[in-house]
mmCIF file of C-alpha atoms in Angstrom:
data_model
loop_
_atom_site.group_PDB
_atom_site.id
_atom_site.type_symbol
_atom_site.label_atom_id
_atom_site.label_comp_id
_atom_site.label_asym_id
_atom_site.label_seq_id
_atom_site.Cartn_x
_atom_site.Cartn_y
_atom_site.Cartn_z
ATOM 1 C CA MET M 1 95.309 93.846 123.681
ATOM 2 C CA ASN M 2 97.111 90.583 123.774
ATOM 3 C CA GLN M 3 99.400 88.905 121.235
ATOM 4 C CA HIS M 4 96.533 86.977 119.924
ATOM 5 C CA GLU M 5 94.387 90.054 119.269
ATOM 6 C CA ILE M 6 97.306 91.826 117.684
ATOM 7 C CA ASN M 7 97.819 88.934 115.298
ATOM 8 C CA LYS M 8 93.972 88.896 114.542
ATOM 9 C CA GLY M 9 94.052 92.595 113.841
ATOM 10 C CA ILE M 10 97.001 92.183 111.313
ATOM 11 C CA ASN M 11 95.268 89.180 109.678
ATOM 12 C CA ASP M 12 91.862 91.001 109.403
ATOM 13 C CA MET M 13 93.528 93.879 107.631
ATOM 14 C CA LYS M 14 93.974 91.385 104.635
ATOM 15 C CA ASN M 15 90.212 91.557 104.020
ATOM 16 C CA ILE M 16 90.771 94.867 102.323
ATOM 17 C CA GLY M 17 90.965 94.264 98.614
ATOM 18 C CA LEU M 18 89.757 95.319 95.153
ATOM 19 C CA THR M 19 86.228 94.422 94.162
ATOM 20 C CA HIS M 20 85.789 91.674 91.612
ATOM 21 C CA LYS M 21 84.691 94.348 89.052
ATOM 22 C CA GLU M 22 87.534 96.696 89.762
ATOM 23 C CA LYS M 23 90.024 93.858 89.446
ATOM 24 C CA ASN M 24 88.557 92.773 86.019
ATOM 25 C CA GLN M 25 88.377 96.313 84.794
ATOM 26 C CA ILE M 26 92.046 97.097 85.642
ATOM 27 C CA LEU M 27 93.271 93.910 83.885
ATOM 28 C CA LYS M 28 90.967 94.735 80.835
ATOM 29 C CA ASN M 29 92.432 98.319 80.602
ATOM 30 C CA ILE M 30 96.029 97.077 80.839
ATOM 31 C CA MET M 31 95.587 94.284 78.234
ATOM 32 C CA GLY M 32 94.113 96.909 75.976
ATOM 33 C CA MET M 33 97.143 99.209 76.183
ATOM 34 C CA PRO M 34 98.994 99.674 73.006
ATOM 35 C CA VAL M 35 102.315 98.097 74.025
ATOM 36 C CA VAL M 36 104.498 96.859 71.331
ATOM 37 C CA SER M 37 106.062 93.586 72.428
ATOM 38 C CA PRO M 38 109.290 92.254 70.868
ATOM 39 C CA TYR M 39 107.723 88.885 71.191
ATOM 40 C CA ALA M 40 104.431 89.773 69.404
ATOM 41 C CA PRO M 41 104.211 88.826 65.662
ATOM 42 C CA LYS M 42 104.598 91.763 63.416
ATOM 43 C CA PRO M 43 101.214 93.020 62.307
ATOM 44 C CA SER M 44 100.442 93.400 58.773
ATOM 45 C CA LEU M 45 99.589 96.729 57.232
ATOM 46 C CA TRP M 46 95.934 95.422 56.758
ATOM 47 C CA ASN M 47 95.685 94.708 60.568
ATOM 48 C CA PHE M 48 97.169 98.114 61.463
ATOM 49 C CA ALA M 49 94.669 99.816 59.330
ATOM 50 C CA PHE M 50 91.813 98.345 61.429
ATOM 51 C CA ASN M 51 93.517 98.741 64.676
ATOM 52 C CA LYS M 52 91.416 100.855 67.145
ATOM 53 C CA PHE M 53 94.604 102.658 68.404
ATOM 54 C CA ALA M 54 95.711 103.440 64.905
ATOM 55 C CA TYR M 55 92.419 105.305 64.576
ATOM 56 C CA ALA M 56 92.978 106.993 67.823
ATOM 57 C CA THR M 57 96.594 108.092 66.907
ATOM 58 C CA ALA M 58 95.401 109.219 63.524
ATOM 59 C CA PHE M 59 92.627 111.289 65.255
ATOM 60 C CA LEU M 60 95.024 112.814 67.674
ATOM 61 C CA LEU M 61 97.365 113.826 64.797
ATOM 62 C CA ILE M 62 94.398 115.323 62.988
ATOM 63 C CA ILE M 63 93.488 117.298 66.240
ATOM 64 C CA ALA M 64 97.105 118.465 66.431
ATOM 65 C CA MET M 65 97.118 119.625 62.788
ATOM 66 C CA THR M 66 93.662 121.289 62.834
ATOM 67 C CA GLY M 67 94.097 122.963 66.251
ATOM 68 C CA GLY M 68 91.197 120.855 67.813
ATOM 69 C CA THR M 69 88.618 122.502 65.357
ATOM 70 C CA LEU M 70 87.365 119.156 64.150
ATOM 71 C CA ALA M 71 87.163 117.647 67.631
ATOM 72 C CA TYR M 72 85.338 120.723 68.795
ATOM 73 C CA ALA M 73 82.939 120.565 65.805
ATOM 74 C CA ASP M 74 82.283 116.869 66.259
ATOM 75 C CA GLU M 75 80.982 117.469 69.829
ATOM 76 C CA PHE M 76 77.952 119.341 68.339
ATOM 77 C CA SER M 77 77.141 116.771 65.629
ATOM 78 C CA LEU M 78 73.875 114.875 65.645
ATOM 79 C CA PRO M 79 72.870 111.426 64.347
ATOM 80 C CA GLY M 80 72.907 111.485 60.572
ATOM 81 C CA ASP M 81 75.833 114.225 60.454
ATOM 82 C CA LEU M 82 79.051 113.539 58.757
ATOM 83 C CA LEU M 83 81.093 114.010 62.094
ATOM 84 C CA TYR M 84 78.763 112.085 64.259
ATOM 85 C CA PRO M 85 80.677 108.668 63.874
ATOM 86 C CA ILE M 86 83.838 110.430 64.950
ATOM 87 C CA LYS M 87 82.083 111.693 67.975
ATOM 88 C CA ARG M 88 80.638 108.263 68.943
ATOM 89 C CA HIS M 89 83.344 105.905 67.909
ATOM 90 C CA ILE M 90 86.574 108.034 68.539
ATOM 91 C CA THR M 91 86.151 110.855 70.809
ATOM 92 C CA GLU M 92 83.879 109.055 73.157
ATOM 93 C CA SER M 93 85.788 105.791 72.846
ATOM 94 C CA ILE M 94 88.999 107.564 73.869
ATOM 95 C CA ARG M 95 87.249 108.826 76.973
ATOM 96 C CA ASP M 96 85.862 105.347 77.619
ATOM 97 C CA VAL M 97 89.466 103.997 77.696
ATOM 98 C CA LEU M 98 90.820 106.831 79.630
ATOM 99 C CA THR M 99 88.136 106.781 82.326
ATOM 100 C CA VAL M 100 89.119 104.225 85.047
ATOM 101 C CA ALA M 101 87.862 104.879 88.574
ATOM 102 C CA PRO M 102 84.225 103.734 89.160
ATOM 103 C CA ALA M 103 83.037 107.159 90.201
ATOM 104 C CA ALA M 104 84.558 108.683 86.957
ATOM 105 C CA LYS M 105 83.088 105.896 84.915
ATOM 106 C CA ALA M 106 79.559 106.395 86.370
ATOM 107 C CA GLU M 107 79.804 110.212 85.789
ATOM 108 C CA TRP M 108 80.868 109.573 82.187
ATOM 109 C CA GLU M 109 78.062 107.032 81.589
ATOM 110 C CA ALA M 110 75.611 109.616 82.988
ATOM 111 C CA GLU M 111 77.043 112.261 80.699
ATOM 112 C CA LYS M 112 76.725 109.935 77.666
ATOM 113 C CA ALA M 113 73.117 109.156 78.541
ATOM 114 C CA ILE M 114 72.360 113.018 78.781
ATOM 115 C CA ARG M 115 74.264 113.640 75.583
ATOM 116 C CA ARG M 116 71.956 111.058 73.803
ATOM 117 C CA LEU M 117 68.808 112.996 75.058
ATOM 118 C CA ASP M 118 70.342 116.344 74.045
ATOM 119 C CA GLU M 119 70.813 114.872 70.557
ATOM 120 C CA ALA M 120 67.302 113.595 70.409
ATOM 121 C CA GLU M 121 65.906 116.961 71.518
ATOM 122 C CA ALA M 122 67.985 118.759 68.912
ATOM 123 C CA LEU M 123 66.730 116.356 66.145
ATOM 124 C CA ALA M 124 63.147 116.642 67.268
ATOM 125 C CA GLN M 125 63.364 120.411 67.170
ATOM 126 C CA LYS M 126 64.696 120.154 63.625
ATOM 127 C CA ASP M 127 61.788 117.611 62.738
ATOM 128 C CA LYS M 128 64.526 114.982 62.161
ATOM 129 C CA LEU M 129 63.828 112.486 64.857
ATOM 130 C CA THR M 130 62.968 109.491 62.589
ATOM 131 C CA PRO M 131 61.748 106.071 64.167
ATOM 132 C CA GLU M 132 65.227 104.588 63.314
ATOM 133 C CA LYS M 133 67.177 107.452 65.027
ATOM 134 C CA ARG M 134 64.877 107.344 67.968
ATOM 135 C CA ASP M 135 65.292 103.655 68.392
ATOM 136 C CA ARG M 136 69.111 103.932 68.189
ATOM 137 C CA ILE M 137 69.124 106.703 70.679
ATOM 138 C CA GLU M 138 66.863 104.755 73.100
ATOM 139 C CA LYS M 139 69.110 101.681 72.869
ATOM 140 C CA ASP M 140 72.288 103.730 73.602
ATOM 141 C CA PHE M 141 70.586 105.675 76.404
ATOM 142 C CA ASP M 142 69.386 102.346 78.015
ATOM 143 C CA GLU M 143 72.915 100.958 77.824
ATOM 144 C CA ASN M 144 74.377 104.051 79.321
ATOM 145 C CA VAL M 145 71.862 104.174 82.232
ATOM 146 C CA SER M 146 72.568 100.398 82.999
ATOM 147 C CA ALA M 147 76.421 100.976 82.861
ATOM 148 C CA PHE M 148 75.878 104.063 85.156
ATOM 149 C CA HIS M 149 74.120 101.883 87.769
ATOM 150 C CA ASP M 150 76.687 99.115 87.369
ATOM 151 C CA ASN M 151 79.489 101.546 88.093
ATOM 152 C CA LEU M 152 77.587 103.107 91.059
ATOM 153 C CA LYS M 153 77.628 99.705 92.798
ATOM 154 C CA SER M 154 81.458 99.738 92.800
ATOM 155 C CA ILE M 155 81.789 103.270 94.327
ATOM 156 C CA SER M 156 82.939 103.615 97.999
ATOM 157 C CA THR M 157 79.793 104.016 100.241
ATOM 158 C CA SER M 158 81.669 106.225 102.747
ATOM 159 C CA THR M 159 82.198 109.155 100.411
ATOM 160 C CA HIS M 160 78.547 109.813 99.556
ATOM 161 C CA LYS M 161 79.702 110.139 95.938
ATOM 162 C CA GLU M 162 77.181 107.525 94.854
ATOM 163 C CA GLU M 163 74.334 109.496 96.287
ATOM 164 C CA ASP M 164 75.519 112.774 94.836
ATOM 165 C CA LEU M 165 75.844 111.197 91.357
ATOM 166 C CA ASN M 166 72.483 109.501 91.584
ATOM 167 C CA ASP M 167 70.840 112.760 92.673
ATOM 168 C CA THR M 168 72.503 114.707 89.888
ATOM 169 C CA PHE M 169 71.548 112.174 87.302
ATOM 170 C CA ASP M 170 67.968 111.969 88.526
ATOM 171 C CA ARG M 171 67.566 115.692 88.292
ATOM 172 C CA SER M 172 69.045 115.795 84.849
ATOM 173 C CA ILE M 173 66.654 113.024 83.657
ATOM 174 C CA LYS M 174 63.654 114.843 85.065
ATOM 175 C CA ASP M 175 64.800 117.999 83.427
ATOM 176 C CA HIS M 176 64.933 116.394 80.089
ATOM 177 C CA SER M 177 61.577 114.635 80.612
ATOM 178 C CA ASP M 178 60.066 118.125 80.985
ATOM 179 C CA ILE M 179 61.927 119.341 77.944
ATOM 180 C CA LEU M 180 60.609 116.450 75.808
ATOM 181 C CA SER M 181 57.046 117.188 77.108
ATOM 182 C CA LYS M 182 57.285 120.688 75.878
ATOM 183 C CA ILE M 183 58.801 119.673 72.518
ATOM 184 C CA SER M 184 55.947 117.081 72.115
ATOM 185 C CA SER M 185 53.199 119.676 72.877
ATOM 186 C CA HIS M 186 54.404 121.726 69.710
ATOM 187 C CA LYS M 187 54.574 118.762 67.161
ATOM 188 C CA ASN M 188 52.033 117.212 64.847
ATOM 189 C CA ASP M 189 50.767 113.695 65.427
ATOM 190 C CA GLY M 190 53.543 111.781 63.689
ATOM 191 C CA GLU M 191 56.498 113.680 65.203
ATOM 192 C CA GLN M 192 54.687 113.715 68.610
ATOM 193 C CA HIS M 193 54.563 109.982 68.616
ATOM 194 C CA GLU M 194 58.332 109.655 68.387
ATOM 195 C CA VAL M 195 58.994 112.314 71.109
ATOM 196 C CA ASP M 196 56.441 110.765 73.422
ATOM 197 C CA ALA M 197 58.003 107.230 72.800
ATOM 198 C CA LEU M 198 61.339 108.545 73.946
ATOM 199 C CA LYS M 199 60.039 110.299 76.869
ATOM 200 C CA ASP M 200 58.441 107.057 78.021
ATOM 201 C CA THR M 201 61.846 105.411 77.866
ATOM 202 C CA VAL M 202 63.296 108.280 79.968
ATOM 203 C CA VAL M 203 60.500 108.069 82.508
ATOM 204 C CA LYS M 204 60.920 104.382 82.714
ATOM 205 C CA ALA M 205 64.667 104.834 83.369
ATOM 206 C CA SER M 206 63.805 107.301 86.188
ATOM 207 C CA ASN M 207 61.237 104.891 87.711
ATOM 208 C CA SER M 208 63.437 101.900 87.685
ATOM 209 C CA LYS M 209 66.144 103.915 89.314
ATOM 210 C CA ALA M 210 63.812 104.975 92.113
ATOM 211 C CA THR M 211 62.926 101.195 92.738
ATOM 212 C CA GLU M 212 66.682 100.333 92.732
ATOM 213 C CA ASP M 213 67.368 103.132 95.198
ATOM 214 C CA LYS M 214 64.724 101.858 97.607
ATOM 215 C CA ALA M 215 66.084 98.242 97.420
ATOM 216 C CA SER M 216 69.776 99.505 97.737
ATOM 217 C CA THR M 217 68.845 101.651 100.808
ATOM 218 C CA SER M 218 67.243 98.665 102.535
ATOM 219 C CA GLN M 219 70.371 96.601 101.749
ATOM 220 C CA LYS M 220 72.665 99.277 103.127
ATOM 221 C CA ASP M 221 70.628 99.642 106.455
ATOM 222 C CA ILE M 222 71.021 95.877 106.891
ATOM 223 C CA GLU M 223 74.692 96.058 106.267
ATOM 224 C CA LYS M 224 75.050 98.967 108.633
ATOM 225 C CA GLU M 225 73.117 97.229 111.362
ATOM 226 C CA LYS M 226 75.312 94.058 110.875
ATOM 227 C CA ALA M 227 78.502 96.152 111.310
ATOM 228 C CA ARG M 228 77.184 97.822 114.270
ATOM 229 C CA ILE M 229 76.330 94.553 115.863
ATOM 230 C CA LYS M 230 79.726 93.163 115.040
ATOM 231 C CA ASN M 231 81.551 96.176 116.457
ATOM 232 C CA ASP M 232 79.402 96.073 119.600
ATOM 233 C CA MET B 1 108.614 83.755 75.089
ATOM 234 C CA GLU B 2 105.236 83.562 73.304
ATOM 235 C CA VAL B 3 102.518 86.377 73.670
ATOM 236 C CA HIS B 4 100.032 84.069 75.328
ATOM 237 C CA HIS B 5 102.643 82.987 77.846
ATOM 238 C CA ILE B 6 103.412 86.520 78.712
ATOM 239 C CA LYS B 7 99.662 87.255 79.209
ATOM 240 C CA GLN B 8 99.309 84.131 81.381
ATOM 241 C CA LYS B 9 102.282 84.917 83.510
ATOM 242 C CA PHE B 10 101.208 88.529 83.962
ATOM 243 C CA THR B 11 97.603 87.539 84.855
ATOM 244 C CA GLU B 12 98.973 85.198 87.472
ATOM 245 C CA ILE B 13 100.920 87.807 89.194
ATOM 246 C CA TYR B 14 98.258 90.379 88.799
ATOM 247 C CA ASN B 15 95.694 87.901 90.467
ATOM 248 C CA LYS B 16 98.281 87.168 93.275
ATOM 249 C CA GLU B 17 99.378 90.766 94.095
ATOM 250 C CA ALA B 18 96.621 93.164 93.070
ATOM 251 C CA ASP B 19 94.825 92.966 96.310
ATOM 252 C CA SER B 20 97.931 93.382 98.651
ATOM 253 C CA LEU B 21 99.223 96.258 96.488
ATOM 254 C CA PHE B 22 95.669 97.993 96.558
ATOM 255 C CA ARG B 23 95.562 97.442 100.489
ATOM 256 C CA TYR B 24 99.063 99.004 100.816
ATOM 257 C CA CYS B 25 98.125 102.021 98.603
ATOM 258 C CA PHE B 26 94.645 102.432 100.104
ATOM 259 C CA LEU B 27 95.912 102.465 103.640
ATOM 260 C CA ARG B 28 98.479 105.080 102.750
ATOM 261 C CA VAL B 29 96.409 107.472 100.629
ATOM 262 C CA SER B 30 92.950 106.771 102.345
ATOM 263 C CA ASP B 31 91.260 107.328 99.032
ATOM 264 C CA ARG B 32 89.809 104.229 97.298
ATOM 265 C CA GLU B 33 89.627 105.753 93.786
ATOM 266 C CA LYS B 34 93.213 107.059 93.965
ATOM 267 C CA ALA B 35 94.406 103.665 95.317
ATOM 268 C CA VAL B 36 92.728 101.940 92.377
ATOM 269 C CA ASP B 37 94.395 104.363 89.860
ATOM 270 C CA ILE B 38 97.757 103.722 91.438
ATOM 271 C CA VAL B 39 97.375 99.984 91.227
ATOM 272 C CA GLN B 40 96.471 100.175 87.541
ATOM 273 C CA ASP B 41 99.419 102.572 86.925
ATOM 274 C CA ILE B 42 101.871 100.222 88.617
ATOM 275 C CA PHE B 43 100.579 97.012 86.770
ATOM 276 C CA ALA B 44 100.624 98.977 83.525
ATOM 277 C CA GLU B 45 104.304 99.595 84.188
ATOM 278 C CA LEU B 46 104.873 95.895 84.887
ATOM 279 C CA TRP B 47 102.949 95.027 81.655
ATOM 280 C CA LYS B 48 105.332 97.306 79.748
ATOM 281 C CA LYS B 49 108.335 95.520 81.357
ATOM 282 C CA TYR B 50 106.893 92.093 80.433
ATOM 283 C CA ASN B 51 106.609 93.330 76.859
ATOM 284 C CA SER B 52 110.279 94.418 76.862
ATOM 285 C CA THR B 53 113.399 92.514 76.996
ATOM 286 C CA GLU B 54 114.204 93.835 80.503
ATOM 287 C CA LYS B 55 114.090 91.231 83.304
ATOM 288 C CA ILE B 56 112.854 91.728 86.856
ATOM 289 C CA LYS B 57 114.430 89.722 89.489
ATOM 290 C CA ASN B 58 111.874 90.086 92.230
ATOM 291 C CA GLU B 59 108.498 91.110 90.922
ATOM 292 C CA ARG B 60 106.841 91.423 94.300
ATOM 293 C CA ALA B 61 109.537 93.880 95.595
ATOM 294 C CA TYR B 62 109.417 95.665 92.291
ATOM 295 C CA LEU B 63 105.636 96.215 92.461
ATOM 296 C CA PHE B 64 105.875 97.526 95.986
ATOM 297 C CA THR B 65 108.781 99.819 95.168
ATOM 298 C CA LEU B 66 106.662 101.337 92.386
ATOM 299 C CA ALA B 67 103.675 101.698 94.740
ATOM 300 C CA HIS B 68 105.956 103.384 97.318
ATOM 301 C CA ASN B 69 107.251 105.763 94.737
ATOM 302 C CA ARG B 70 103.850 106.525 93.159
ATOM 303 C CA ILE B 71 102.463 107.334 96.737
ATOM 304 C CA ILE B 72 105.299 109.702 97.400
ATOM 305 C CA ASP B 73 104.814 111.381 94.097
ATOM 306 C CA TRP B 74 101.061 111.747 94.881
ATOM 307 C CA TYR B 75 101.790 113.454 98.177
ATOM 308 C CA ARG B 76 104.303 115.758 96.539
ATOM 309 C CA LYS B 77 101.659 116.723 93.951
ATOM 310 C CA LYS B 78 99.149 117.559 96.732
ATOM 311 C CA LYS B 79 99.349 121.388 97.235
ATOM 312 C CA SER B 80 98.222 121.234 100.808
ATOM 313 C CA GLU B 81 101.438 119.527 101.900
ATOM 314 C CA SER B 82 104.691 121.218 101.484
ATOM 315 C CA LEU B 83 107.754 119.279 100.189
ATOM 316 C CA ASP B 84 109.574 120.295 103.337
ATOM 317 C CA THR B 85 107.137 118.443 105.474
ATOM 318 C CA LEU B 86 107.499 115.392 103.272
ATOM 319 C CA LEU B 87 111.230 115.430 103.397
ATOM 320 C CA GLU B 88 111.150 115.869 107.250
ATOM 321 C CA SER B 89 108.884 112.841 107.548
ATOM 322 C CA GLU B 90 111.504 110.787 105.404
ATOM 323 C CA GLU B 91 109.070 108.811 103.191
ATOM 324 C CA GLY B 92 106.199 111.319 102.999
ATOM 325 C CA GLU B 93 104.077 109.483 105.509
ATOM 326 C CA ARG B 94 100.505 110.262 105.831
ATOM 327 C CA PRO B 95 98.282 109.096 108.693
ATOM 328 C CA PHE B 96 96.270 105.997 108.122
ATOM 329 C CA ASP B 97 92.677 106.820 107.935
ATOM 330 C CA TYR B 98 91.797 103.489 109.685
ATOM 331 C CA SER B 99 88.210 104.655 110.253
ATOM 332 C CA ASN B 100 87.517 104.854 106.587
ATOM 333 C CA THR B 101 87.908 101.771 104.639
ATOM 334 C CA GLY B 102 85.655 103.091 101.930
ATOM 335 C CA ASP B 103 83.588 100.028 100.818
ATOM 336 C CA ALA B 104 80.457 98.378 102.081
ATOM 337 C CA ASP B 105 82.136 94.959 101.714
ATOM 338 C CA ILE B 106 85.065 95.945 103.844
ATOM 339 C CA ILE B 107 84.481 96.233 107.413
ATOM 340 C CA LEU B 108 87.663 96.433 109.554
ATOM 341 C CA SER B 109 87.516 94.557 112.771
ATOM 342 C CA ILE B 110 88.081 96.394 116.044
ATOM 343 C CA GLU B 111 91.406 94.606 116.403
ATOM 344 C CA SER B 112 92.663 95.802 113.001
ATOM 345 C CA LYS B 113 91.533 99.461 113.737
ATOM 346 C CA ARG B 114 93.462 99.294 117.055
ATOM 347 C CA VAL B 115 96.558 97.878 115.427
ATOM 348 C CA LEU B 116 96.500 100.481 112.654
ATOM 349 C CA LYS B 117 95.943 103.208 115.253
ATOM 350 C CA ALA B 118 98.862 101.973 117.244
ATOM 351 C CA ILE B 119 101.083 101.869 114.092
ATOM 352 C CA GLU B 120 99.947 105.437 113.395
ATOM 353 C CA THR B 121 101.262 106.714 116.741
ATOM 354 C CA MET B 122 104.689 105.401 115.863
ATOM 355 C CA GLU B 123 107.626 107.175 114.394
ATOM 356 C CA PRO B 124 107.556 107.275 110.525
ATOM 357 C CA ILE B 125 110.592 104.960 110.220
ATOM 358 C CA TYR B 126 108.734 102.168 111.926
ATOM 359 C CA LYS B 127 105.342 102.463 110.347
ATOM 360 C CA GLU B 128 105.960 101.242 106.804
ATOM 361 C CA VAL B 129 108.447 98.518 107.696
ATOM 362 C CA LEU B 130 106.066 96.978 110.264
ATOM 363 C CA TYR B 131 103.150 97.144 107.880
ATOM 364 C CA LEU B 132 105.095 95.555 104.968
ATOM 365 C CA ARG B 133 106.678 92.951 107.262
ATOM 366 C CA PHE B 134 103.545 91.717 109.029
ATOM 367 C CA ALA B 135 100.569 92.768 106.886
ATOM 368 C CA GLU B 136 102.176 91.902 103.499
ATOM 369 C CA ASP B 137 104.680 89.241 104.742
ATOM 370 C CA LEU B 138 107.649 90.826 102.815
ATOM 371 C CA SER B 139 111.164 89.787 103.813
ATOM 372 C CA PRO B 140 113.642 92.476 105.256
ATOM 373 C CA GLN B 141 115.597 92.317 102.104
ATOM 374 C CA ASP B 142 112.434 93.073 99.964
ATOM 375 C CA ILE B 143 111.383 95.976 102.280
ATOM 376 C CA ALA B 144 114.986 97.275 102.136
ATOM 377 C CA SER B 145 114.887 97.408 98.361
ATOM 378 C CA ILE B 146 111.369 99.116 98.482
ATOM 379 C CA ILE B 147 112.346 101.927 100.859
ATOM 380 C CA GLY B 148 115.908 102.226 99.587
ATOM 381 C CA SER B 149 117.718 100.924 102.708
ATOM 382 C CA THR B 150 119.657 97.942 103.900
ATOM 383 C CA ALA B 151 118.303 94.688 105.181
ATOM 384 C CA ASN B 152 120.184 95.159 108.417
ATOM 385 C CA VAL B 153 118.611 98.508 109.022
ATOM 386 C CA VAL B 154 115.227 97.141 108.174
ATOM 387 C CA SER B 155 115.608 94.225 110.566
ATOM 388 C CA VAL B 156 116.514 96.620 113.411
ATOM 389 C CA ARG B 157 113.503 98.787 112.664
ATOM 390 C CA ILE B 158 111.159 95.728 112.666
ATOM 391 C CA THR B 159 112.560 94.635 115.983
ATOM 392 C CA ARG B 160 112.357 97.998 117.576
ATOM 393 C CA GLY B 161 109.035 98.772 116.026
ATOM 394 C CA LEU B 162 107.569 95.512 117.227
ATOM 395 C CA GLU B 163 108.878 96.203 120.704
ATOM 396 C CA LYS B 164 107.163 99.655 120.686
ATOM 397 C CA LEU B 165 103.956 98.063 119.343
ATOM 398 C CA ARG B 166 103.946 95.616 122.237
ATOM 399 C CA GLU B 167 104.835 98.366 124.689
ATOM 400 C CA HIS B 168 101.817 100.295 123.355
ATOM 401 C CA PHE B 169 99.510 97.351 124.089
ATOM 402 C CA HIS B 170 101.306 96.477 127.311
ATOM 403 C CA THR B 171 102.160 92.942 126.100
ATOM 404 C CA LYS B 172 105.897 92.959 126.328
ATOM 405 C CA SER B 173 107.349 89.660 125.164
ATOM 406 C CA LYS B 174 108.927 87.521 127.905
#
């Protein structure tokens, strides 16, 4: 290896860097930190009341005072329940902020998607799955599935984490599709329609994932072949 | 200083240094996610400094010092490695996993892999100074402040390390 090759080796190392998405996400997380700057204008009491972190702080204080009972209870709440907004906008929002790495984010988005299906199933079993609630759950589910796939794209391909997460999520989606079929078979026409409509959304998410997988595998094969040729 | 100026200045240094800090962390911990976490942690610390009245003389050296310390902390937390081993190796060195760059968009050239492999075979005192000097273009003074040494010691280590690297590749300078 001559001096030129050593220099090239050192320069090529500089190709290692963050992805565009990782870079933006880190900056977004940092800018969202609750840092009190001596240069910042003093916030009014009104602004403080509507500050997201004020809610989070208040919530943490409540948890500390109630021994976590409320936080535990809100985890089991369903759309329409008193504690449901706390579950969605505080408990889950805190985890949104605290989850940083792409794999952890993907895992969390998958968990949220499955949570929405759990809620829909629980509502359907109690005959409380109204068209409005079903529509809201479907929208949230689609958003979570989309965010899950976006985060998967940022995960390292050498760790097989992407494949593991994909497989786990796929299995969960299929399980929930079966559960919804069983629930639907025990319902009358009106309720059956809501459950079937939700099931269609779940099946659609599973099918689009399969198509994406196929395209992604082909792209990876091309990249691997390119790398092999380059190294040869 | 007004808030938007602080944000602008912070964003500038973030865009300038994030990749090199990530590279430094990634090559030391061989774990992409952990490296991303460390980079976020480091810039969060800088962001706090920006929002305080404390002043930082050399931001680049400051960021690399934080990275150096975070990496050592990370090794210390790892149960599989004893503190004794870390102290013996002076800075808690861990072999570069040059074969695993961890991202489809990053494919290390053969030359890079060979240089990293050669650096890996060297004594711990040369590894980091060589990497910081040549891959990250840091001055001996900056490196000295990062690893807690003097510029003279760093310069000597760079010279000797470079000599050893050339010997490794049988390309001794004339």
